[in-house]
Coordinates of C-alpha atoms in Angstrom, one line a residue:
X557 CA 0.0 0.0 0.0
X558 CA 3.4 2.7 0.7
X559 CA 3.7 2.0 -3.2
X560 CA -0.1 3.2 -4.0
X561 CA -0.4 6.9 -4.6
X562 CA -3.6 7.5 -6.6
X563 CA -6.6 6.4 -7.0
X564 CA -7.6 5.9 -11.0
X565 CA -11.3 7.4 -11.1
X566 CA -12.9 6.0 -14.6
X567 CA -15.9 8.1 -15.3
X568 CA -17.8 6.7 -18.3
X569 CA -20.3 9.8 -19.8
X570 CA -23.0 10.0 -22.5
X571 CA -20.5 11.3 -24.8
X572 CA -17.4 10.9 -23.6
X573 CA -15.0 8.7 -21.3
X574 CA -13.1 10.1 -18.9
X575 CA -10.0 9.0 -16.0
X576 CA -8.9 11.1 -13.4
X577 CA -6.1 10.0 -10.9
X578 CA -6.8 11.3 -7.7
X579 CA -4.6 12.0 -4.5
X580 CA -4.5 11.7 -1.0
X581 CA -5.9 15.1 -0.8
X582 CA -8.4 14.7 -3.3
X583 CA -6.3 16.5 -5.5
X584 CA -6.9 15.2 -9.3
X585 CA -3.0 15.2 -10.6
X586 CA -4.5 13.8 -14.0
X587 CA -7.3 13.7 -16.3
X588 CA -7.7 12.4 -19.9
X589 CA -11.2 12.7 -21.7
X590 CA -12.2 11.3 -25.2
X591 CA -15.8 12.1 -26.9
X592 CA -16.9 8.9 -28.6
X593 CA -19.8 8.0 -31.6
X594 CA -23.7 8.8 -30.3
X595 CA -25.5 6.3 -33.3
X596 CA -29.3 7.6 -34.4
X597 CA -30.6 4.8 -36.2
X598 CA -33.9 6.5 -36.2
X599 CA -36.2 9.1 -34.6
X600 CA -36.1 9.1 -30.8
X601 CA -33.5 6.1 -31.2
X602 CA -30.4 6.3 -29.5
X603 CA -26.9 3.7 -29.6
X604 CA -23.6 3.2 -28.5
X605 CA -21.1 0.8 -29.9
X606 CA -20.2 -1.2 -26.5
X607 CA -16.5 -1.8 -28.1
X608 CA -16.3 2.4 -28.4
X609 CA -17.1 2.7 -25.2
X610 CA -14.4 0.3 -23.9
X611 CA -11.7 1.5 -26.4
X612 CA -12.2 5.1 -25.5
X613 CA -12.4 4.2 -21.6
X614 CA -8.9 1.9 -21.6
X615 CA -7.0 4.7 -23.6
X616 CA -8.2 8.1 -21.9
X617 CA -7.2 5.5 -18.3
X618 CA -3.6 5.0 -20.0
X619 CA -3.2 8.5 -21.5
X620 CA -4.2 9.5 -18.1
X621 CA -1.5 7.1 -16.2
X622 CA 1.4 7.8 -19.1
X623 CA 1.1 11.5 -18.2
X624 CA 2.6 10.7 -14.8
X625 CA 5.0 7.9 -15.5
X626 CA 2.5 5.7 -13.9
X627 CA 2.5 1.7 -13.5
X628 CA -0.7 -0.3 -12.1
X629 CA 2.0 -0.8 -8.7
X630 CA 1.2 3.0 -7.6
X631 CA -2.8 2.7 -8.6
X632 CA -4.3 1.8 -5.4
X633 CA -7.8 1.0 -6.1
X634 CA -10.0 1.3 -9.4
X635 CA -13.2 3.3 -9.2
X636 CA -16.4 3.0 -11.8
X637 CA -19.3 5.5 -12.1
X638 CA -21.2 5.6 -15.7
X639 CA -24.1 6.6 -17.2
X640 CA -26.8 4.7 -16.0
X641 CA -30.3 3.2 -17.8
X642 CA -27.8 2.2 -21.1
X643 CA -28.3 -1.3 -21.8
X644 CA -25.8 -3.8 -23.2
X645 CA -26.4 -7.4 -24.0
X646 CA -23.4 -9.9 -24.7
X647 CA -22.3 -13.3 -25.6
X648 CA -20.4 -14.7 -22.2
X649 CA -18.3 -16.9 -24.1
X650 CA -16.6 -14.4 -26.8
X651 CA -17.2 -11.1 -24.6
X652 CA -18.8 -9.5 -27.8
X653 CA -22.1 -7.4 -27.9
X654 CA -25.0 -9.1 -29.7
X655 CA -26.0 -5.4 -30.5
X656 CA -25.6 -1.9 -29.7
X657 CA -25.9 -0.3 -26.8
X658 CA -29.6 1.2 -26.3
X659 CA -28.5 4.7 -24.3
X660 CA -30.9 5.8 -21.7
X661 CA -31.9 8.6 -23.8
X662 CA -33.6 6.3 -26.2
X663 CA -37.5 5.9 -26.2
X664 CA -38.3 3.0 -28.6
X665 CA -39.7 0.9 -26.4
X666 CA -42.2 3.6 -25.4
X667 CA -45.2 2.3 -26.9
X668 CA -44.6 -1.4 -24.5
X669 CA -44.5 1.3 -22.1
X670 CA -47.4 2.3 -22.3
X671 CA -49.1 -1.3 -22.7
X672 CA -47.6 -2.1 -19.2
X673 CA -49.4 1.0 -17.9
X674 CA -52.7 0.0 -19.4
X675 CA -52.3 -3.4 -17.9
X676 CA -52.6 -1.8 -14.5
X677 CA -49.0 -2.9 -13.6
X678 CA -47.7 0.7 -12.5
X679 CA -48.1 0.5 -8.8
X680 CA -46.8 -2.9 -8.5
X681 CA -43.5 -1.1 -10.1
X682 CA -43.5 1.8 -8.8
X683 CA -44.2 0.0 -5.3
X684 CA -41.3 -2.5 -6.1
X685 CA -39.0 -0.6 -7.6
X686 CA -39.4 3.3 -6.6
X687 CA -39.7 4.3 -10.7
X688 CA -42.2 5.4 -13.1
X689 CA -42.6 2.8 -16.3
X690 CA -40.4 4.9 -18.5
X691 CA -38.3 3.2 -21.6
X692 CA -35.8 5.9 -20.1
X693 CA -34.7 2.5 -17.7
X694 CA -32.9 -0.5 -18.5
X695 CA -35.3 -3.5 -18.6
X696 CA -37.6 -3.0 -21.6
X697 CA -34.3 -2.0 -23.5
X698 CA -32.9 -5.6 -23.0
X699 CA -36.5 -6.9 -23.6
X700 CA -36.2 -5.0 -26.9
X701 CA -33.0 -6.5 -27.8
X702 CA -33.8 -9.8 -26.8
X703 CA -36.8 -9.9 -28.9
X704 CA -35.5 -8.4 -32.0
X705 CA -31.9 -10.1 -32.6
X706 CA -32.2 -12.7 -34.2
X707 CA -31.9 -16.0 -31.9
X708 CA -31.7 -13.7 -28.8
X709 CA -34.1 -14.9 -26.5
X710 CA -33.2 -18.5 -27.1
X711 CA -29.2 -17.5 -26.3
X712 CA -30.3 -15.9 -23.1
X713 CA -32.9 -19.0 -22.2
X714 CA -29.9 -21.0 -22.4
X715 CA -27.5 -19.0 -20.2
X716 CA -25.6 -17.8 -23.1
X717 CA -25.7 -14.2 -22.5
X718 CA -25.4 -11.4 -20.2
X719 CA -26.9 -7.8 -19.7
X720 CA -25.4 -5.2 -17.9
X721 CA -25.4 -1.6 -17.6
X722 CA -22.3 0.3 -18.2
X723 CA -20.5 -0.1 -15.6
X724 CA -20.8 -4.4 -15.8
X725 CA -19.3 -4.0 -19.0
X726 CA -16.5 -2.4 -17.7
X727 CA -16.0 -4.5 -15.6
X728 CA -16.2 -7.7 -17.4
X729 CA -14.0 -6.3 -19.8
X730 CA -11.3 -4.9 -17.1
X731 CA -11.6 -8.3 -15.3
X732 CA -11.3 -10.4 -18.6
X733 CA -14.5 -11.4 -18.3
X734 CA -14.0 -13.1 -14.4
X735 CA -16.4 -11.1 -12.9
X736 CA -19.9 -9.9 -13.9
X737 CA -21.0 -7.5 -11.3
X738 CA -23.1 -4.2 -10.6
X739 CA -23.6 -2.0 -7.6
X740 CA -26.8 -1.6 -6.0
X741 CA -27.5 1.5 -7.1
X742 CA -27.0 1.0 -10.6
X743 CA -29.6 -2.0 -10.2
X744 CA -31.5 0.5 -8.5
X745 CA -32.4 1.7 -12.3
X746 CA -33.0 -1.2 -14.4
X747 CA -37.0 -2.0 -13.4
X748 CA -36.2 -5.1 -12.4
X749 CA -34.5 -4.7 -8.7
X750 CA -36.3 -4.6 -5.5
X751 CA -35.2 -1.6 -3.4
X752 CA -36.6 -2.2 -0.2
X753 CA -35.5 -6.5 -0.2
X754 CA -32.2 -5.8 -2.4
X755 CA -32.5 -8.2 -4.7
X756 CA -33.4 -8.7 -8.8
X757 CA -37.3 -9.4 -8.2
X758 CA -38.7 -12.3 -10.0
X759 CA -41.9 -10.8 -10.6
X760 CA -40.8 -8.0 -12.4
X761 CA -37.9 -10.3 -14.5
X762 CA -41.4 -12.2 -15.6
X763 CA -43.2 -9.0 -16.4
X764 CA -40.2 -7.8 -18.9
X765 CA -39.4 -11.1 -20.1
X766 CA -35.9 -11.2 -18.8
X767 CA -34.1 -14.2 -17.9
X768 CA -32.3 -14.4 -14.0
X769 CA -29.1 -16.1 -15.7
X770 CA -28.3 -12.8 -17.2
X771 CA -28.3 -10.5 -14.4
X772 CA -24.9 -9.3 -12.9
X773 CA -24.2 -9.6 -8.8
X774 CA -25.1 -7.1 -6.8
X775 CA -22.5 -5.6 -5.1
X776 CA -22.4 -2.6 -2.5
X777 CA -20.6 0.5 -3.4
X778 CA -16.9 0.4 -1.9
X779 CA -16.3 -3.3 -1.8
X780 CA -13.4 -4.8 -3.8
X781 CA -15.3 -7.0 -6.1
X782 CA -12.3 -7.9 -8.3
X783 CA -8.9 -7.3 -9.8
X784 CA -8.1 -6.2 -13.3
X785 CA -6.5 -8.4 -15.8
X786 CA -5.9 -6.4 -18.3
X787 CA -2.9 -4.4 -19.5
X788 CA -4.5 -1.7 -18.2
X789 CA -3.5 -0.9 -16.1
X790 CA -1.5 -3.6 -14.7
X791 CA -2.9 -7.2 -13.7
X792 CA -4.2 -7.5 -9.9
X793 CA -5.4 -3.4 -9.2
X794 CA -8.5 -4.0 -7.1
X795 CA -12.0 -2.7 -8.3
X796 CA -13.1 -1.2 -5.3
X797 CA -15.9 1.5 -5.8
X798 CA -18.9 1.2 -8.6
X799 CA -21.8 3.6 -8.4
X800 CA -24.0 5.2 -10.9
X801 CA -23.0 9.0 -12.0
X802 CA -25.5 10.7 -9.9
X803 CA -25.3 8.7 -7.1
X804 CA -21.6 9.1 -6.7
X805 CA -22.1 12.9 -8.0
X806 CA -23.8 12.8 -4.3
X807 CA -21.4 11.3 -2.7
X808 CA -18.6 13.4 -4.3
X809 CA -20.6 16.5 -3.3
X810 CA -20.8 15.4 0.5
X811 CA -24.3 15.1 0.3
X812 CA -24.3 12.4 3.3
X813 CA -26.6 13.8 5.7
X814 CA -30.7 13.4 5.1
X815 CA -32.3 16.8 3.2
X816 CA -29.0 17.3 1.4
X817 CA -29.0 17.9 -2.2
X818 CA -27.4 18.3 -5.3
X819 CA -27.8 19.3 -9.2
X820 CA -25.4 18.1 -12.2
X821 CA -25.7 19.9 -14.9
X822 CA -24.7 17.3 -17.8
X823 CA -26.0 16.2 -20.6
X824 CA -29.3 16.1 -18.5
X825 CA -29.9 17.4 -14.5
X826 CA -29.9 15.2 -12.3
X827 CA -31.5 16.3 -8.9
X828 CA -31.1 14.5 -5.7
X829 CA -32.2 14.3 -2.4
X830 CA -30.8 12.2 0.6
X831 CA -33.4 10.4 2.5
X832 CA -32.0 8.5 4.7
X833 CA -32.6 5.1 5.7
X834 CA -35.8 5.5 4.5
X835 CA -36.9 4.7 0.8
X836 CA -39.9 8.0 0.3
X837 CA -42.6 7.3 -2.1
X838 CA -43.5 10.5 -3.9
X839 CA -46.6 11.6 -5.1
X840 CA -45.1 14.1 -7.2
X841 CA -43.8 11.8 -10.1
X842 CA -40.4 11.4 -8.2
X843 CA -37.8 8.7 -8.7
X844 CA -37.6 6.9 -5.2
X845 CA -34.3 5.1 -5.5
X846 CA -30.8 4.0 -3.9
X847 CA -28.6 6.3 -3.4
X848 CA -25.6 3.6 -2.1
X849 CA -24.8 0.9 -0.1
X850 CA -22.0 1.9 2.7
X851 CA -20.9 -0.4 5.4
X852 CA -23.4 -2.6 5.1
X853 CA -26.3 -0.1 4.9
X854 CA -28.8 1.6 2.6
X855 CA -28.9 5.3 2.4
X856 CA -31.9 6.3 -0.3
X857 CA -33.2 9.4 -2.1
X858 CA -35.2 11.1 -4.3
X859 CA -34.1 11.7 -7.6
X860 CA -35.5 14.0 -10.1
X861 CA -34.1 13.1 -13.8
X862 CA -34.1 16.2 -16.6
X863 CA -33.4 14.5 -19.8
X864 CA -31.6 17.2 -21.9
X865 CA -29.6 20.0 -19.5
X866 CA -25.9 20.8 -21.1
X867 CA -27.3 18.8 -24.6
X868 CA -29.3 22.1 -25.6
X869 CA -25.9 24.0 -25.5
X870 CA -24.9 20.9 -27.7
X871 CA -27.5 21.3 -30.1
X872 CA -27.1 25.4 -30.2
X873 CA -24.1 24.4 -31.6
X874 CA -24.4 21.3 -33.7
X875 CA -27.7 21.4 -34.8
X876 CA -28.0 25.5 -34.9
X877 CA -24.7 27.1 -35.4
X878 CA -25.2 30.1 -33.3
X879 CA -21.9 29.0 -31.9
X880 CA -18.6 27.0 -32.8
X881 CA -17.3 26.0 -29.2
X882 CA -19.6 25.0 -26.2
X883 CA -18.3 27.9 -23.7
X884 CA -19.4 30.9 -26.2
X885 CA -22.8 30.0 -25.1
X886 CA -22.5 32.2 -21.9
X887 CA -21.2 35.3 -24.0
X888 CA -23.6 35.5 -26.6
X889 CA -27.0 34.6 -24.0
X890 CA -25.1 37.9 -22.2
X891 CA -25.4 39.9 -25.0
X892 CA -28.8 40.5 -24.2
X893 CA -30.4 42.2 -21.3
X894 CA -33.6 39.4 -21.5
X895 CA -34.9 36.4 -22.4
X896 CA -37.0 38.9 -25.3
X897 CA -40.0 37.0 -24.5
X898 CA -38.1 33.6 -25.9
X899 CA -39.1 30.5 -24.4
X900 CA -37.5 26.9 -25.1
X901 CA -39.0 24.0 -24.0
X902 CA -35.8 21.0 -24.7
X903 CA -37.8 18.0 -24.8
X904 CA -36.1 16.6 -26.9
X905 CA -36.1 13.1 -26.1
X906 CA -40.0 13.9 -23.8
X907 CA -39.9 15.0 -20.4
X908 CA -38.8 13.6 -17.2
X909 CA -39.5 14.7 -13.7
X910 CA -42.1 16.1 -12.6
X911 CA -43.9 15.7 -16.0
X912 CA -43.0 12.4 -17.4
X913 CA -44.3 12.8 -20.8
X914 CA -42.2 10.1 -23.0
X915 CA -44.5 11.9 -26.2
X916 CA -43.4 15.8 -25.7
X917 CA -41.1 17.5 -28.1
X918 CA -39.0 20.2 -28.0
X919 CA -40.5 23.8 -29.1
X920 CA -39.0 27.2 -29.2
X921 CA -42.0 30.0 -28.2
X922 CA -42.1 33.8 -28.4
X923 CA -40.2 34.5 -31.4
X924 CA -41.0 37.7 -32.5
X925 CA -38.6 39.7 -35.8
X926 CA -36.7 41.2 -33.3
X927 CA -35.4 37.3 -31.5
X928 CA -31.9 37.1 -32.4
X929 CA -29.8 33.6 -31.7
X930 CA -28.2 35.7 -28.5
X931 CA -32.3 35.6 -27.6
X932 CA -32.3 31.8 -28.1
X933 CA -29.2 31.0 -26.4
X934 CA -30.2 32.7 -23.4
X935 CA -33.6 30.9 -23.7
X936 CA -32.3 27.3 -23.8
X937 CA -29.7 28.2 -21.2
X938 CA -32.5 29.3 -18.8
X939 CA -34.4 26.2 -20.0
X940 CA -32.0 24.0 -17.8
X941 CA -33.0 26.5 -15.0
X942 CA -36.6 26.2 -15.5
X943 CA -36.7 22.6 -15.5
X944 CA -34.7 22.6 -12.4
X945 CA -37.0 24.8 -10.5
X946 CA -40.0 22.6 -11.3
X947 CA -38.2 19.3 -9.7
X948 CA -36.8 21.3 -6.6
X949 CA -40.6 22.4 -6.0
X950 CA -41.8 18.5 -6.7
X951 CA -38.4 17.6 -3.8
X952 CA -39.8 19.9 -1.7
X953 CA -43.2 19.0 -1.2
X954 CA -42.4 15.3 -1.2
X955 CA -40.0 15.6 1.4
X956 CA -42.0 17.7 3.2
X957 CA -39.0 20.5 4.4
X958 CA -38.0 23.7 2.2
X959 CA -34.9 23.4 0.7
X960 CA -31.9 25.6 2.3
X961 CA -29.1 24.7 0.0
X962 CA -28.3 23.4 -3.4
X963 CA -24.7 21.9 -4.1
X964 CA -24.0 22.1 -7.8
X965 CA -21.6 20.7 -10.3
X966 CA -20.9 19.4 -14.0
X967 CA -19.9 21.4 -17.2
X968 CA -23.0 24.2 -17.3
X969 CA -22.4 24.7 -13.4
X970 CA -19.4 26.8 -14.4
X971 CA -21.8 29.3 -16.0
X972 CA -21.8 32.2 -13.3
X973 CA -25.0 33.9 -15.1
X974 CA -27.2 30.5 -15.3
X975 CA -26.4 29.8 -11.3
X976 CA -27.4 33.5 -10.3
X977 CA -30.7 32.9 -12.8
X978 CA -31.3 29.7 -11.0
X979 CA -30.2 31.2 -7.5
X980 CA -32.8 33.9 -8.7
X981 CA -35.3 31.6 -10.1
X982 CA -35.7 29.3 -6.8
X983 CA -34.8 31.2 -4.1
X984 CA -32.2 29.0 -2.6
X985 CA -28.9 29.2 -2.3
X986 CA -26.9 27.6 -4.6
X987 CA -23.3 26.2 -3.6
X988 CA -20.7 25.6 -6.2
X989 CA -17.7 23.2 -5.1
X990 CA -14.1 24.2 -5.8
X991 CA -14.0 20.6 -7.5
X992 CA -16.7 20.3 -10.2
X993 CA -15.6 17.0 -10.9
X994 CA -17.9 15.2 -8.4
X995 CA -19.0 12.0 -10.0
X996 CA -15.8 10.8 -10.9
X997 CA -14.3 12.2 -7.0
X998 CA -17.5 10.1 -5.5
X999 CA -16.1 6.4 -7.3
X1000 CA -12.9 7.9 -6.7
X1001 CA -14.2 8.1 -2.7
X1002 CA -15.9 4.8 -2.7
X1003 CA -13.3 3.0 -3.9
X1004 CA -10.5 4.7 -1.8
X1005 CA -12.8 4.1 1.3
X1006 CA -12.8 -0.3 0.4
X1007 CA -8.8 -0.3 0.2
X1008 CA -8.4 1.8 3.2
X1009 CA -6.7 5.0 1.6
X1010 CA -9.7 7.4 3.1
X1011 CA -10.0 6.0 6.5
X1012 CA -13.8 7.5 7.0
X1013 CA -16.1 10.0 5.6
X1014 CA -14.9 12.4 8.4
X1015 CA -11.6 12.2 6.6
X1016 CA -13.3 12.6 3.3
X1017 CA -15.1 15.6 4.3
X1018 CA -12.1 17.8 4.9
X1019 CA -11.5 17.5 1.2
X1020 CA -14.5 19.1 -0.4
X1021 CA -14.4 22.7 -0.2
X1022 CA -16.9 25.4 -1.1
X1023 CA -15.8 27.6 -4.3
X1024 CA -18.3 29.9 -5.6
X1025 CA -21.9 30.7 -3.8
X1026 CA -24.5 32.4 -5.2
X1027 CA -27.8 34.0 -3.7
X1028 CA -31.4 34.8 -4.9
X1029 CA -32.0 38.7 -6.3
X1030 CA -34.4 38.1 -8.2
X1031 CA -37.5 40.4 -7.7
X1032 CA -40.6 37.9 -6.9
X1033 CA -43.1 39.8 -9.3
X1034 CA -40.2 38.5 -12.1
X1035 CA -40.1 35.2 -10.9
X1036 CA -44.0 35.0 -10.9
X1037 CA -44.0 36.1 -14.7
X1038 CA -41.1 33.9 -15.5
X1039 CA -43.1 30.9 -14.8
X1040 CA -46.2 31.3 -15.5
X1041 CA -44.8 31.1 -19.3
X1042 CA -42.8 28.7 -18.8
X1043 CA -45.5 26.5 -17.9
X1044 CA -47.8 27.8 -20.5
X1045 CA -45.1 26.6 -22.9
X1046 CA -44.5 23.2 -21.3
X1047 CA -48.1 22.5 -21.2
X1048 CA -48.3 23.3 -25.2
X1049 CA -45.3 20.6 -26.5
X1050 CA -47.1 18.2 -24.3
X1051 CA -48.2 15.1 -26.1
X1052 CA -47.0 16.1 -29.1
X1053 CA -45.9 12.7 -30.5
X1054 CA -48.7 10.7 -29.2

């Protein structure tokens, strides 16, 4: 252990892979990122080539390693969080992917949604699981898969394949296929894992028509489930710390104590409460779910999930043009006083929480002669806000205490003028760490907690560090008008699809 200096933090995105080595001091000394393929086969489709995601994982955790002169001998521990919901279904015996990933964005497998719900079997999920029937989550995806490659369902009948989400295929493919695991709170997502027994239900397996042989282990969060085996980097580095990205966002963020909360501001926002011990039902359209396994217990929350967040920046600039680099966003929405009257509703891929509307589309109101793309920018960065404000309000009431504080991180939290909007728009303070890199510094946490180079969360603690604050200004005659058309434009893109 005198040998083991970092801890090797592999953070697997929507759209890109990323490794951080991490200190002591929960200093990151190293970071290496790669953007890899997003695959639209068709409308409201969404794929990943499995291999991609591997290949651009193992090199940015080499480039990451090479830039310090590192061999596996000073890596003490290997930490996993990922994107979770993406489903991926492979052969055991070769390791390869029958098919695509199918990403958590993707809704073909909306309309089976939506048969389940007719069928009357909502509350029995919702009951078992703590989520909505949504094809946002993992088990109709594999269902899908199953049913449409060819000789699929047979393979699986006979134990011949495996699903996992992300972070299962990592590790299968860093453990050379010795180990086919999860953590609990990435079952936590799938729709077919009991959070209150902590186990893969057979009941909801029947219901989606997927076999128990190809379900992964559950694991806790900062156990050491195996070793690598792989060049990378060297043979016998444990695997100590697996969690989803916004659960170990949470736990990066020191969110440990019941009523804490945070926001990342990815490719979607993620909003989450601590709960505690207990697992609370909402009755605002919620996602009751786990939020880790520590020491042998359960610590849940309340999740609110916002499909598209940073991705409208994204599409300002790839689908629009009004910009060539994502961080000329906050410039140009600056360059005008106002919002003009512009409201953009980003539902691109439906809504999530509080709404849940798999059949909403995204829509751009107000535009008058005088709306300019500085006029749209600041509209789909306020977007993020908006959407935010609605789940905090749903957290609220559910949890039945106003919220004080929200901790904030991810790539649009750096945005000074969309934190004092949201400060503005919610009237809570808003708390930005001096590390935005939270979700990989949480499976860099759980992982150094397993191998014994954090000694405790007190320890842990001391290392995150407050870096920006911002409070609410924001005239409450303003905020009133605000949202009243924001709703009125949310309520007009819904069911547009259906």
């Amino acid at each position: 252990m005198a040998q083991a200096k970092y801890i090797l933090a592999l953070d697997q995105g929507t759209t890109s892979s990323r490794a951080l080595l991490v200190d002591t001091e929960g200093k990151i000394c190293s970071v290496a990122q790669k953007e890899f393929g997003q695959i639209f086969p068709r409308s409201g489709w969404v794929e990943h080539d499995p291999n991609e995601i591997w290949s651009s994982q193992a090199s940015v955790a080499a480039e990451a390693m090479a830039r310090l002169n590192l061999d596996g001998g000073q890596i003490a521990a290997v930490g996993i969080t990922n994107q979770r919901e993406t489903a991926i279904v492979w052969d055991r015996k070769t390791g390869e992917p029958i098919h695509n990933a199918i990403v958590w964005q993707d809704r073909r497998t909306s309309a089976f949604c939506d048969e389940l719900r007719a069928a009357g079997h909502a509350e029995m999920i919702q009951q078992k699981t703590g989520l909505v029937i949504d094809a946002y989550f993992s088990a109709t995806k594999v269902r899908w898969i199953l049913d449409n490659v060819p000789g699929a369902r047979q393979r699986a009948q006979a134990g011949e394949l495996a699903f996992g989400t992300v972070d299962s295929w990592l590790i299968w493919k860093l453990t050379n296929g010795r180990v086919h695991a999860t953590d609990i709170s990435n079952a936590s997502r799938t729709l077919l894992f009991n959070i209150h027994d902590q186990k893969w239900d057979d009941e909801l397996c029947k219901l989606f028509d997927v076999p128990r042989s190809m379900l992964p282990e559950v694991k806790s969060c900062s156990e050491v489930i195996g070793a690598t085996a792989t060049t990378f980097p060297a043979a016998n580095v444990p695997i100590a710390g697996i969690a989803g990205d916004q659960q170990a966002a949470m736990f990066g963020q020191m969110c440990t104590e019941e009523g804490m909360i945070k926001n990342t501001y990815g490719t979607g926002c993620f909003i989450v409460m601590n709960t505690g011990e207990k697992a609370k039902r909402s009755k605002n359209n919620l996602l009751t779910t786990v939020a880790w396994k520590l020491d042998g217990k359960v610590t849940y929350a309340l999740e609110g999930s916002i499909f598209i967040a940073g991705a409208v920046v994204q599409w300002l600039r790839d689908g629009l043009g009004c910009i060539t680099r994502s961080e000329q966003v906050e410039a140009l929405a600056n360059s005008v006083e106002d919002n003009g009257g512009v409201y953009m509703v980003p539902a691109f891929a439906g809504l999530g929480a509080p709404y849940w509307d798999q059949y909403a589309r995204g829509a751009i109101f107000g535009i008058t002669r005088g709306t300019t793309d500085a006029h749209i920018a600041r509209a789909c960065l306020e977007s993020i806000a908006f959407q935010t404000k609605d789940v905090l309000d749903a957290m609220a009431d559910d949890a039945g205490i106003p919220i004080a504080e929200l901790r904030v991180d991810g790539g649009a939290s750096v945005n000074d003028r969309l934190m004092e909007f949201q400060a503005g728009l919610t009237g809570v303070k808003v708390v930005r760490p001096q590390t935005l890199e939270t979700t990989a510094m949480g499976a860099a946490f759980f992982a150094g907690l397993a191998v014994g180079y954090w000694k405790d969360l007190a320890e842990i603690r001391k290392i995150w560090k407050k870096g920006a604050e911002f409070e609410s200004h924001m005239a409450p005659q303003t905020r009133a008008e605000l949202l009243k058309n924001w709703h009125k434009a949310v309520d007009r893109v819904r069911d547009w699809d259906k």
